[in-house]
mmCIF file of C-alpha atoms in Angstrom:
data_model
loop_
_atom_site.group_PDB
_atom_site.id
_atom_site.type_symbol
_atom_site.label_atom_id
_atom_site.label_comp_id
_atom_site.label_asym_id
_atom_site.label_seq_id
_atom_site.Cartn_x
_atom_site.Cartn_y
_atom_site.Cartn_z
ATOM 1 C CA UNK A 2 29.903 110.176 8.660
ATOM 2 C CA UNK A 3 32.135 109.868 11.443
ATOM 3 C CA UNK A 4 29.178 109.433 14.056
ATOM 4 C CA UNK A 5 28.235 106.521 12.538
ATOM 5 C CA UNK A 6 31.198 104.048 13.466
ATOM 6 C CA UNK A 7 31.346 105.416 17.000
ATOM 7 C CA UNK A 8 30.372 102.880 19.825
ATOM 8 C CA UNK A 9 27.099 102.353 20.214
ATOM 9 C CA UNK A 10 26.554 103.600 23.463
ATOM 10 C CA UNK A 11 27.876 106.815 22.211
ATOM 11 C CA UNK A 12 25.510 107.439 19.338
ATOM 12 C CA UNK A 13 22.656 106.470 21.757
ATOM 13 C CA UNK A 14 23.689 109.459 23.693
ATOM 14 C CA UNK A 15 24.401 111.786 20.736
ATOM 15 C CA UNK A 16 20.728 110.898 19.885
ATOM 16 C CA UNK A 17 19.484 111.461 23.245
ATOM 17 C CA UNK A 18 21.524 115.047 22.967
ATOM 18 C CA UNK A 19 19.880 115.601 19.105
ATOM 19 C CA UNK A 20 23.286 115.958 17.958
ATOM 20 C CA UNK A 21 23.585 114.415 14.598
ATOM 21 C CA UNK A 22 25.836 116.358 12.520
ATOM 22 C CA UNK A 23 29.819 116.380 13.261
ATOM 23 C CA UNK A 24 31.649 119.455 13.085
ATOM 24 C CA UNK A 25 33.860 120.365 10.376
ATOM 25 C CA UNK A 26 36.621 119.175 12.563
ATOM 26 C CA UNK A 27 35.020 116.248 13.795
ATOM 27 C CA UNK A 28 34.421 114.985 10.342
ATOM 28 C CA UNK A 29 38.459 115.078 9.676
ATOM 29 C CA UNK A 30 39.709 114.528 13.076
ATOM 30 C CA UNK A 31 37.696 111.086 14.626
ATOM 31 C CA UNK A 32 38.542 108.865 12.251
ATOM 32 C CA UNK A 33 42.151 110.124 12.527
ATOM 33 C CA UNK A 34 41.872 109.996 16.015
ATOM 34 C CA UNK A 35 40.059 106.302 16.021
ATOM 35 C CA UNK A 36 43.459 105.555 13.831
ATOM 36 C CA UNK A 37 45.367 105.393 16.626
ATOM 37 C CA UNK A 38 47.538 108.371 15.242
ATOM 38 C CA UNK A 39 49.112 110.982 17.493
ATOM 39 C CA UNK A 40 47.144 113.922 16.021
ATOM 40 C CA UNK A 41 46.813 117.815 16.127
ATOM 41 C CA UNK A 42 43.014 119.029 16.639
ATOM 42 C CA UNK A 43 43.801 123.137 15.542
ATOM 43 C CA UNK A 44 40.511 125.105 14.654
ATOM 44 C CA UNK A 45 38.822 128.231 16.236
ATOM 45 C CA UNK A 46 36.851 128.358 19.411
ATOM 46 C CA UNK A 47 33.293 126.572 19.117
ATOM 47 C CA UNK A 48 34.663 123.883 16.331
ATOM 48 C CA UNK A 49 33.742 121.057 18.838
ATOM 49 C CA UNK A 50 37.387 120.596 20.208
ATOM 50 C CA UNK A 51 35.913 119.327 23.424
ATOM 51 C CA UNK A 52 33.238 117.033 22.124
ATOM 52 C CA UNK A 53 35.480 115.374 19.932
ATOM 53 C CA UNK A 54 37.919 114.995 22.743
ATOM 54 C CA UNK A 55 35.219 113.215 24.519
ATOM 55 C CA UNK A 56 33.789 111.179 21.626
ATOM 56 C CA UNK A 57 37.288 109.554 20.481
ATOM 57 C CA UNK A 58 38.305 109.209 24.453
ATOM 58 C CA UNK A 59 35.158 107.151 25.182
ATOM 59 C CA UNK A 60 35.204 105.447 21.792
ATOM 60 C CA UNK A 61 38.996 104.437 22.492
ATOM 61 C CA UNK A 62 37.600 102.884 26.403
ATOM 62 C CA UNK A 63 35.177 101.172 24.584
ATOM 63 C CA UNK A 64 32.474 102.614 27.316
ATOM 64 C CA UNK A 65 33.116 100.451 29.514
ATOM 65 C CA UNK A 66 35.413 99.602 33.102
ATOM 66 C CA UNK A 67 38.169 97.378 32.796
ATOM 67 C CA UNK A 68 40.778 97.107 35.236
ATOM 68 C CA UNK A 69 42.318 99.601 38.068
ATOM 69 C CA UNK A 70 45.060 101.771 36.110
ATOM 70 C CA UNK A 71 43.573 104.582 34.068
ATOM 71 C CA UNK A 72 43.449 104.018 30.411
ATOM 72 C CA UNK A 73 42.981 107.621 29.063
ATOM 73 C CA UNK A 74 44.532 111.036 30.643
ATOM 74 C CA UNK A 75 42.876 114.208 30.054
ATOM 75 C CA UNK A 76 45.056 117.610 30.700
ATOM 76 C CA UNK A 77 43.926 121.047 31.179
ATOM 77 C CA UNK A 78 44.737 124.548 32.224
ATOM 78 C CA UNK A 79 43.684 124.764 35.788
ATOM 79 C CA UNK A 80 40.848 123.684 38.539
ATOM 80 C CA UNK A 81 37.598 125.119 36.748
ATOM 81 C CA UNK A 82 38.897 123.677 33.486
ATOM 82 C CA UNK A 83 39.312 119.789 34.879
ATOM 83 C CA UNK A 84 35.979 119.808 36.429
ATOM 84 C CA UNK A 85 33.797 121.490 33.877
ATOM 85 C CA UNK A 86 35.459 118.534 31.438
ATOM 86 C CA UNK A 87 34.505 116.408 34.090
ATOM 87 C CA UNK A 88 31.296 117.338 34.197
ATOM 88 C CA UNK A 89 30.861 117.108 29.983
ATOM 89 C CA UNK A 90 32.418 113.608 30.242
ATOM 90 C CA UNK A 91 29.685 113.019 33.107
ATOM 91 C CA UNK A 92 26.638 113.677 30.103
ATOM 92 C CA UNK A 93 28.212 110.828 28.496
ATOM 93 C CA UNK A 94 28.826 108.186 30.732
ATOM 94 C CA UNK A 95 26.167 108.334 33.406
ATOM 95 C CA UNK A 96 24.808 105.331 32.044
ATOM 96 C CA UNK A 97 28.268 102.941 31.050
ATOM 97 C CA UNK A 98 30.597 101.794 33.570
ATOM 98 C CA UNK A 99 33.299 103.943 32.435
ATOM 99 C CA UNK A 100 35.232 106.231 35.734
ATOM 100 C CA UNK A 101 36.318 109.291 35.311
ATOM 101 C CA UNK A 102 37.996 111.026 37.996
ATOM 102 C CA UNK A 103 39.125 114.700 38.429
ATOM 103 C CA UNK A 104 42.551 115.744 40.119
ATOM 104 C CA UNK A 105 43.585 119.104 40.875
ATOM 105 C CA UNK A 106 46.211 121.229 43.148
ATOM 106 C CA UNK A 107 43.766 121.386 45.624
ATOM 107 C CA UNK A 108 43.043 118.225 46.712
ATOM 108 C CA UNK A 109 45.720 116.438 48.913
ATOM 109 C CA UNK A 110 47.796 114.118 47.411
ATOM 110 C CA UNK A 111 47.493 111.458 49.418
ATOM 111 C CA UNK A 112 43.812 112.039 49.220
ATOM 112 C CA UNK A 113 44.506 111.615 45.433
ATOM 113 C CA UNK A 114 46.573 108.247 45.616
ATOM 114 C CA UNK A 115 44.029 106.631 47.287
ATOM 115 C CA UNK A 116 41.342 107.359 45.249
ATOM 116 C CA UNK A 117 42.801 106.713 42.737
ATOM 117 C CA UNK A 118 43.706 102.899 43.417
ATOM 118 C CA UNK A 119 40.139 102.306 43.718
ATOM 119 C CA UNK A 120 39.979 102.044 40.411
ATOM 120 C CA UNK A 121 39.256 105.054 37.186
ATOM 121 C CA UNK A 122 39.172 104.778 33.690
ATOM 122 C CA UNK A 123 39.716 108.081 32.724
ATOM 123 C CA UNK A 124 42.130 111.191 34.552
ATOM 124 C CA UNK A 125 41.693 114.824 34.315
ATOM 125 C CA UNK A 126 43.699 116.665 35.940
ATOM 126 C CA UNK A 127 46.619 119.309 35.163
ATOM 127 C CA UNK A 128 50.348 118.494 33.936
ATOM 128 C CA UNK A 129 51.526 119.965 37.212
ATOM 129 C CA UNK A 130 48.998 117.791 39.721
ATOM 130 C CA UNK A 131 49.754 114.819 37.740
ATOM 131 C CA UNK A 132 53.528 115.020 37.672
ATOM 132 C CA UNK A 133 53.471 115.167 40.991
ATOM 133 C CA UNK A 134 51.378 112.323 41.213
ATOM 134 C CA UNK A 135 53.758 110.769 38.711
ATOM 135 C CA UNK A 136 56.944 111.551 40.926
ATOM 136 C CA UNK A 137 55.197 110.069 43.752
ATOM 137 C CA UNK A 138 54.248 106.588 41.673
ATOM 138 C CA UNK A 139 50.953 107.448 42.379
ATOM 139 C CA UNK A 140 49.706 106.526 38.525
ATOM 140 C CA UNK A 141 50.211 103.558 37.108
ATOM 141 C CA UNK A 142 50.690 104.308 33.140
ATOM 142 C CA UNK A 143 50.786 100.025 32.404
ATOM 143 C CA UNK A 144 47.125 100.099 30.821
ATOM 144 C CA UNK A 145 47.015 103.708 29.427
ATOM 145 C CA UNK A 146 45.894 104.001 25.588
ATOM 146 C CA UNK A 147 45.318 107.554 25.204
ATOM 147 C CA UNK A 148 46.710 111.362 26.184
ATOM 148 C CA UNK A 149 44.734 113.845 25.219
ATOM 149 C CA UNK A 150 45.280 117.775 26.418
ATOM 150 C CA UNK A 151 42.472 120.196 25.699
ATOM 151 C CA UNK A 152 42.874 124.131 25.184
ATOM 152 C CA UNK A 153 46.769 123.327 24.722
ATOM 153 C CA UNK A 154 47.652 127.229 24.398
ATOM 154 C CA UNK A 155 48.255 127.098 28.519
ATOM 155 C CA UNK A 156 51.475 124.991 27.692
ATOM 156 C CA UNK A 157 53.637 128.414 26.998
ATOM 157 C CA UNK A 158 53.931 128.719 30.930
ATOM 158 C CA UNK A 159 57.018 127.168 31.319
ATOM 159 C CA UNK A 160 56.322 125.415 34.525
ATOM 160 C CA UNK A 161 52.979 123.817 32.354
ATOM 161 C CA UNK A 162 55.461 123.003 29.332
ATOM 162 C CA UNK A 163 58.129 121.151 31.691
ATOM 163 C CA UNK A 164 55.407 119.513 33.848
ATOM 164 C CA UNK A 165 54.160 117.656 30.218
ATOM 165 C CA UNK A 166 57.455 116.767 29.411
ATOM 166 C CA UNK A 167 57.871 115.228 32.322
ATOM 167 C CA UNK A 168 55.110 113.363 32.324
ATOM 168 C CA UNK A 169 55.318 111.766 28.574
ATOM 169 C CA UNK A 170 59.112 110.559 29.530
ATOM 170 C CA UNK A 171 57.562 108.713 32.009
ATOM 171 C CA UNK A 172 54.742 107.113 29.670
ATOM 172 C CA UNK A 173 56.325 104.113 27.938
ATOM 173 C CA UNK A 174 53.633 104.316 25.089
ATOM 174 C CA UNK A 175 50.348 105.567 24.104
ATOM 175 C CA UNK A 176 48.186 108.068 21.667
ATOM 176 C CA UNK A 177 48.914 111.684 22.013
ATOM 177 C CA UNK A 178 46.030 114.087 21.079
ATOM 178 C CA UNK A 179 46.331 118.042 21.124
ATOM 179 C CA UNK A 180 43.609 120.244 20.853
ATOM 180 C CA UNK A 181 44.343 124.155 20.495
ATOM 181 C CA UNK A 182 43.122 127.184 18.216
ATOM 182 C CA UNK A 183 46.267 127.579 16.513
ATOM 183 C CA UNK A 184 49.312 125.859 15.289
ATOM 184 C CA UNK A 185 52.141 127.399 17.340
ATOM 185 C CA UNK A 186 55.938 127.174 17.195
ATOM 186 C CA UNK A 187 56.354 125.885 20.853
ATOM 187 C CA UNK A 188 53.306 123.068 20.331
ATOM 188 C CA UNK A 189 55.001 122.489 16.934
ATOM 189 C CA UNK A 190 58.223 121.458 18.902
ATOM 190 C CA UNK A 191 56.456 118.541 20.320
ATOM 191 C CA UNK A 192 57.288 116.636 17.726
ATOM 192 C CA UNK A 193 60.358 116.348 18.588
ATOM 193 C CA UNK A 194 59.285 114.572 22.203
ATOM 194 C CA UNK A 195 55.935 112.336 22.040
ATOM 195 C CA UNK A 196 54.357 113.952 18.936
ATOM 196 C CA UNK A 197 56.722 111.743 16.691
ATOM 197 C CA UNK A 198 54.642 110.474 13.328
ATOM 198 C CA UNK A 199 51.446 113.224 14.094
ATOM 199 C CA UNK A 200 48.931 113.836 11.918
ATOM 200 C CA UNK A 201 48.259 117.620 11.938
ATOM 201 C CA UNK A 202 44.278 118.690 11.204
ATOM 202 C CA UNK A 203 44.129 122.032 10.800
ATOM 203 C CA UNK A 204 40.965 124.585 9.994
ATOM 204 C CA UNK A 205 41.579 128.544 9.878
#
């Protein structure tokens, strides 16, 4: 079962939580995901999109601190969205080393570059917060491993869709992870950007 070659610190948790049986889509999309494959997550609401998201991200860290640059980007639709993930990634880690750190429109930018040189594992934030950030050289992308987005169906706004675009021609390399409810043409096209080679796990 998937659960069972997560980190340790994570299945500690999933047994503090009573959570012992993956998801149909956790079952075929961690050990994808632990692959190191750019991968798409696509099943209906409630399928444990989010969990998994956290799982592989924390799995990836290793559940632990190391360095200053973040290792692993999280996007998401808006405000509310970053910090409720926030707060989800908080369950996990209260107890490891590992930094996460929310960004959103609302918080100053400078505010934002300072924080974050004091040193995060893990960035949530929106595609258009953190291309500005990026346009500013306020991330540095030298030590990130993984890029996951969450609830990808906000990407048809245009100024969403550029803003992600933006960002991965900036990102030399890493894993690419989407997560949405269904296969659509315009997250389809991102193969043709940073989706290249994607394994596509898909439950109706």
């Amino acid at each position: 079962m998937p659960f069972k070659k997560l980190h340790p610190e994570i299945k500690t948790k999933l047994a503090e939580l009573e959570v012992d049986t993956p998801t149909k889509l956790q079952q075929k999309c961690i050990p994808v995901i632990k692959s190191g494959m750019n991968t798409y997550c696509i099943a209906p609401k409630n399928a444990g999109k989010t969990t998994s998201l956290i799982l592989t991200t924390l799995h990836q860290l290793k559940c632990e601190a190391v360095g200053d640059a973040p290792r692993a980007i999280v996007l998401v639709e808006n405000k509310e969205k970053a910090l409720a993930i926030y707060e989800e990634f908080l369950t996990y880690t209260r107890h490891t080393s590992v930094r996460p750190y929310v960004a959103h429109e609302k918080m100053h930018i400078d505010l934002q570059k300072s924080e974050l040189l004091e040193g995060i594992d893990i960035l949530i934030s929106t595609p258009k917060n953190l291309n500005k950030l990026f346009l500013l050289n306020g991330v540095p992308t030298s030590q990130l491993k993984l890029v996951s987005i969450d609830d990808a169906e906000f990407l048809f706004q245009q100024t969403d869709y550029a803003a992600l675009l933006s960002i991965t021609q900036s990102i030399i390399k890493c894993q690419y992870v989407l997560y949405a409810e269904k296969m659509h043409a315009k997250i389809e096209r991102f193969d043709n950007y940073f989706m290249e080679y994607s394994k596509k796990i898909i439950l109706s």
